[in-house]
Coordinates of C-alpha atoms in Angstrom, one line a residue:
M9 CA 58.8 7.8 13.6
A10 CA 55.5 6.1 13.0
H11 CA 53.8 9.0 14.8
Q12 CA 55.7 11.5 12.6
L13 CA 54.7 9.8 9.4
L14 CA 51.0 9.8 10.5
Q15 CA 51.2 13.4 11.6
A16 CA 52.8 14.6 8.4
S17 CA 50.2 12.9 6.3
F18 CA 47.3 13.5 8.8
L19 CA 44.8 13.9 6.5
F20 CA 42.6 11.1 6.8
S21 CA 39.9 13.7 7.0
I22 CA 40.8 15.4 3.8
G23 CA 41.4 12.5 1.6
L24 CA 45.2 12.0 1.7
I25 CA 46.6 8.5 1.9
C26 CA 49.0 7.7 4.6
T27 CA 51.6 5.0 3.6
A28 CA 53.0 4.4 7.1
H29 CA 50.4 1.8 7.9
S30 CA 47.6 0.0 6.1
P31 CA 44.8 0.4 6.2
I32 CA 44.2 4.0 7.3
Y33 CA 40.6 4.7 8.2
Q34 CA 39.5 7.5 5.9
T35 CA 36.4 9.6 6.3
K36 CA 34.3 10.4 3.2
L37 CA 33.7 14.0 3.9
E38 CA 32.0 14.5 0.5
V39 CA 29.0 12.8 2.2
C40 CA 28.5 15.7 4.7
P41 CA 29.3 19.4 4.5
V42 CA 32.0 20.9 6.7
L43 CA 30.1 23.9 8.4
K44 CA 30.6 25.7 11.6
H45 CA 27.7 25.5 14.1
E46 CA 28.9 26.8 17.4
V47 CA 26.3 26.4 20.1
D48 CA 24.9 29.3 22.2
Y49 CA 26.2 28.2 25.5
I50 CA 28.0 29.6 28.6
P51 CA 30.5 27.1 29.8
H52 CA 30.3 26.2 33.5
G53 CA 34.0 25.7 34.1
T54 CA 37.1 27.8 34.5
E55 CA 40.5 28.2 32.7
F56 CA 44.0 28.0 34.0
N57 CA 47.4 28.2 32.4
L58 CA 49.9 25.4 32.5
G59 CA 52.9 27.2 31.2
N60 CA 51.7 28.6 27.8
L61 CA 49.0 26.0 27.5
R62 CA 45.5 27.2 28.3
V63 CA 43.4 24.5 30.0
Y64 CA 39.6 24.5 30.4
E65 CA 38.5 22.6 33.5
T66 CA 35.0 21.7 34.4
N67 CA 33.4 23.3 37.5
D68 CA 33.6 20.5 40.1
V69 CA 37.3 20.0 40.9
A70 CA 36.7 17.5 43.7
P71 CA 36.5 14.2 41.8
K72 CA 39.6 12.1 41.5
R73 CA 38.4 10.5 38.3
L74 CA 40.0 12.9 35.7
L75 CA 39.4 12.9 32.0
I76 CA 41.5 14.6 29.4
G77 CA 39.4 15.9 26.4
V78 CA 41.1 16.4 23.0
H79 CA 39.3 18.7 20.5
D80 CA 39.3 18.3 16.7
I81 CA 41.2 20.5 14.2
F82 CA 38.7 23.3 14.7
G83 CA 39.9 23.7 18.3
D84 CA 38.5 24.5 21.7
T85 CA 34.8 25.5 21.1
K86 CA 31.7 26.0 23.1
N87 CA 30.4 22.6 21.7
T88 CA 33.4 20.7 23.1
R89 CA 33.1 22.6 26.4
L90 CA 29.4 21.7 26.6
F91 CA 30.3 18.1 26.0
A92 CA 32.9 18.2 28.8
D93 CA 30.6 20.0 31.2
F94 CA 27.7 17.5 30.7
L95 CA 30.1 14.5 30.9
G96 CA 31.6 15.8 34.1
E97 CA 28.4 16.9 35.8
T98 CA 26.4 13.9 34.9
Y99 CA 28.9 11.2 35.8
G100 CA 31.0 12.8 38.5
F101 CA 34.3 13.4 36.5
R102 CA 36.7 16.2 36.5
V103 CA 37.4 17.0 32.9
A104 CA 40.4 19.0 31.6
M105 CA 40.4 20.1 28.0
P106 CA 43.6 21.9 26.9
D107 CA 43.7 24.2 23.9
F108 CA 46.5 22.2 22.2
Y109 CA 46.6 24.7 19.3
R110 CA 47.2 27.7 21.6
G111 CA 44.5 29.8 20.0
I112 CA 45.4 28.9 16.4
P113 CA 42.8 26.3 15.3
W114 CA 42.2 25.5 11.6
D115 CA 39.5 27.8 10.2
H116 CA 36.3 26.2 9.0
A117 CA 36.3 28.8 6.2
K118 CA 39.5 27.3 4.8
W119 CA 37.9 23.9 4.0
P120 CA 38.9 22.2 1.9
P121 CA 42.3 23.5 2.7
N122 CA 45.3 24.4 0.6
M123 CA 47.6 21.5 1.2
D124 CA 50.8 23.4 1.6
E125 CA 49.2 25.8 4.1
Y126 CA 47.5 22.9 6.0
S127 CA 50.8 20.9 6.2
K128 CA 52.7 23.9 7.6
W129 CA 50.0 24.6 10.2
S130 CA 49.7 20.9 11.1
N131 CA 53.5 20.5 11.6
E132 CA 53.8 23.7 13.6
V133 CA 50.7 23.5 15.8
A134 CA 49.2 20.0 15.8
N135 CA 52.2 17.7 15.6
Y136 CA 51.8 14.9 18.2
D137 CA 55.5 14.0 18.5
T138 CA 56.9 17.5 18.9
V139 CA 54.1 19.4 20.6
V140 CA 51.0 17.5 21.8
K141 CA 52.6 14.5 23.4
F142 CA 54.6 16.8 25.8
D143 CA 51.5 18.8 26.6
I144 CA 49.7 15.6 27.7
Q145 CA 52.8 14.5 29.6
N146 CA 52.9 17.8 31.5
L147 CA 49.2 17.7 32.2
I148 CA 49.4 14.3 33.7
H149 CA 52.4 15.3 35.7
Y150 CA 50.6 18.4 37.0
Y151 CA 47.5 16.5 38.2
H152 CA 49.6 13.7 39.6
K153 CA 51.9 16.1 41.6
N154 CA 49.3 18.7 42.7
Q155 CA 46.1 16.7 43.0
S156 CA 47.4 13.2 43.7
I157 CA 45.6 11.8 40.7
T158 CA 47.1 8.6 39.5
E159 CA 44.6 7.3 36.9
F160 CA 43.4 9.2 33.8
G161 CA 40.9 8.7 31.0
I162 CA 41.2 10.4 27.6
F163 CA 38.6 11.1 24.9
G164 CA 38.9 12.9 21.6
F165 CA 37.1 14.0 18.5
C166 CA 38.4 13.5 15.0
W167 CA 42.1 14.5 15.2
G168 CA 41.6 14.2 18.9
G169 CA 40.7 10.5 18.5
M170 CA 44.1 9.9 16.8
V171 CA 45.8 11.8 19.6
S172 CA 43.9 9.8 22.3
S173 CA 44.9 6.6 20.6
L174 CA 48.6 7.5 20.5
A175 CA 48.6 8.9 24.0
S176 CA 47.2 5.6 25.3
S177 CA 50.2 3.8 23.8
D178 CA 52.6 6.3 25.4
F179 CA 51.2 6.9 28.9
P180 CA 50.4 3.9 31.2
D181 CA 48.5 6.2 33.6
I182 CA 45.8 6.5 30.9
K183 CA 43.4 3.7 31.9
V184 CA 40.5 4.2 29.5
V185 CA 39.9 5.8 26.0
G186 CA 37.0 7.2 24.1
L187 CA 37.1 7.9 20.4
V188 CA 34.3 10.0 18.9
H189 CA 34.2 10.1 15.1
P190 CA 37.9 9.6 15.2
S191 CA 40.2 10.2 12.2
S192 CA 43.6 8.9 11.0
L193 CA 43.5 5.7 12.9
T194 CA 45.3 2.5 11.8
N195 CA 45.1 -1.1 12.9
K196 CA 48.6 -0.7 14.2
M197 CA 47.3 2.0 16.6
A198 CA 44.7 -0.5 17.9
E199 CA 47.4 -3.0 18.5
N200 CA 49.4 -0.4 20.5
I201 CA 46.5 0.9 22.6
M202 CA 47.1 0.0 26.3
A203 CA 43.7 0.7 27.8
P204 CA 40.1 -0.3 27.2
T205 CA 38.6 1.8 24.3
Y206 CA 35.2 2.7 23.1
I207 CA 34.8 4.0 19.5
V208 CA 31.9 6.0 18.1
P209 CA 32.1 6.4 14.3
C210 CA 29.4 8.0 12.0
K211 CA 27.9 7.4 8.6
D212 CA 30.7 9.0 6.6
D213 CA 33.4 7.4 8.7
P214 CA 34.9 4.1 7.5
D215 CA 33.9 0.7 8.7
M216 CA 35.8 0.5 12.0
M217 CA 34.9 -3.1 12.9
P218 CA 38.4 -4.4 12.0
F219 CA 39.9 -1.8 14.5
Y220 CA 37.3 -2.9 17.0
E221 CA 38.0 -6.6 16.6
I222 CA 41.6 -5.9 17.5
L223 CA 40.4 -4.1 20.7
K224 CA 38.1 -7.0 21.5
K225 CA 41.0 -9.5 21.3
K226 CA 42.9 -7.3 23.8
F227 CA 40.2 -6.2 26.2
G228 CA 37.3 -8.6 25.5
D229 CA 33.9 -7.1 26.6
N230 CA 35.7 -4.2 28.1
S231 CA 35.7 -2.4 24.8
G232 CA 32.9 -1.0 22.7
H233 CA 31.7 0.2 19.3
R234 CA 28.6 2.2 18.4
R235 CA 28.0 3.5 14.9
Y236 CA 25.6 6.3 14.1
N237 CA 24.4 5.9 10.6
D238 CA 22.3 9.0 10.9
M239 CA 25.1 11.4 12.0
C240 CA 27.8 13.2 10.1
H241 CA 31.4 13.1 11.1
G242 CA 31.9 16.0 13.5
F243 CA 28.4 16.0 14.9
A244 CA 29.7 16.2 18.5
T245 CA 31.9 19.2 17.9
S246 CA 31.5 22.5 16.1
M247 CA 30.4 20.8 12.9
G248 CA 27.3 19.6 14.7
N249 CA 24.2 21.8 14.9
Y250 CA 23.2 21.3 18.5
S251 CA 19.9 23.1 17.9
E252 CA 18.7 20.1 15.8
P253 CA 17.0 17.7 18.2
L254 CA 18.3 14.4 16.7
I255 CA 21.9 15.7 16.8
F256 CA 21.7 16.8 20.4
Q257 CA 20.1 13.5 21.3
R258 CA 23.1 11.7 19.8
V259 CA 25.4 14.0 21.7
E260 CA 23.7 13.1 24.9
Q261 CA 23.7 9.4 24.0
T262 CA 27.4 9.6 23.4
I263 CA 28.0 11.3 26.7
D264 CA 26.0 8.5 28.4
I265 CA 28.0 5.8 26.5
L266 CA 31.4 7.2 27.5
G267 CA 30.3 8.2 31.0
N268 CA 29.3 4.7 31.9
F269 CA 32.3 3.2 30.2
F270 CA 34.7 5.5 32.0
L271 CA 33.1 4.8 35.3
R272 CA 33.7 1.1 34.8
N273 CA 37.4 1.7 34.2
L274 CA 38.5 4.4 36.5
H275 CA 38.9 4.2 40.3
D276 CA 37.7 7.1 42.5
N277 CA 40.8 7.2 44.7

């Protein structure tokens, strides 16, 4: 029920207040524009279908350390695929990034959104409890049964950060979590997370130190927080202009932060 309340009022990122838990960490998107900057990039991986779910998988399928990548509300883009490719290739991971929206992401051009339209889309396409949770469950089952993978990491951007947090509380096979400019988080979620977690907020994201303090009580030094006060929410996805040197440098730094953190927490078995 808590998941449904959060999903129905998702909109940390667009200024709605969720009353299910307090506080909810709310991004101040008036600080930065919401623009589409899809990078000119040819992804290195391949796609496969798991039922009606399209999954992008990085090129090297040999590693047993598998990460699940969760996009933001603007969906599966070349930016997120580049992030997955670089993370996998640099640190020896196999990365699977499903298109949870099944080809129906929210359109950048509809920002700020009409609330009725957004709520309808969110409930039909992006609902964790009725759609996304089962996609993650099926993905874990697929890799466990067909590839003998028993431990997983998960990372997500914005909405994907919320999903990653919830998935960590639902699936014990997830052993490590990365949250990149996450949205819609609550302290209750931090209490429920079952795996070491690293969070990377930006200048228009809220102060996430209270969330981090809960993680530190649970995991000690095996948790992390890095705030970019020179980056806008969405810099690592299609809201980030990768052609700007500082933005791309921060993307690479984030890949390094998560890569090393994930290596520390996943066994190559």
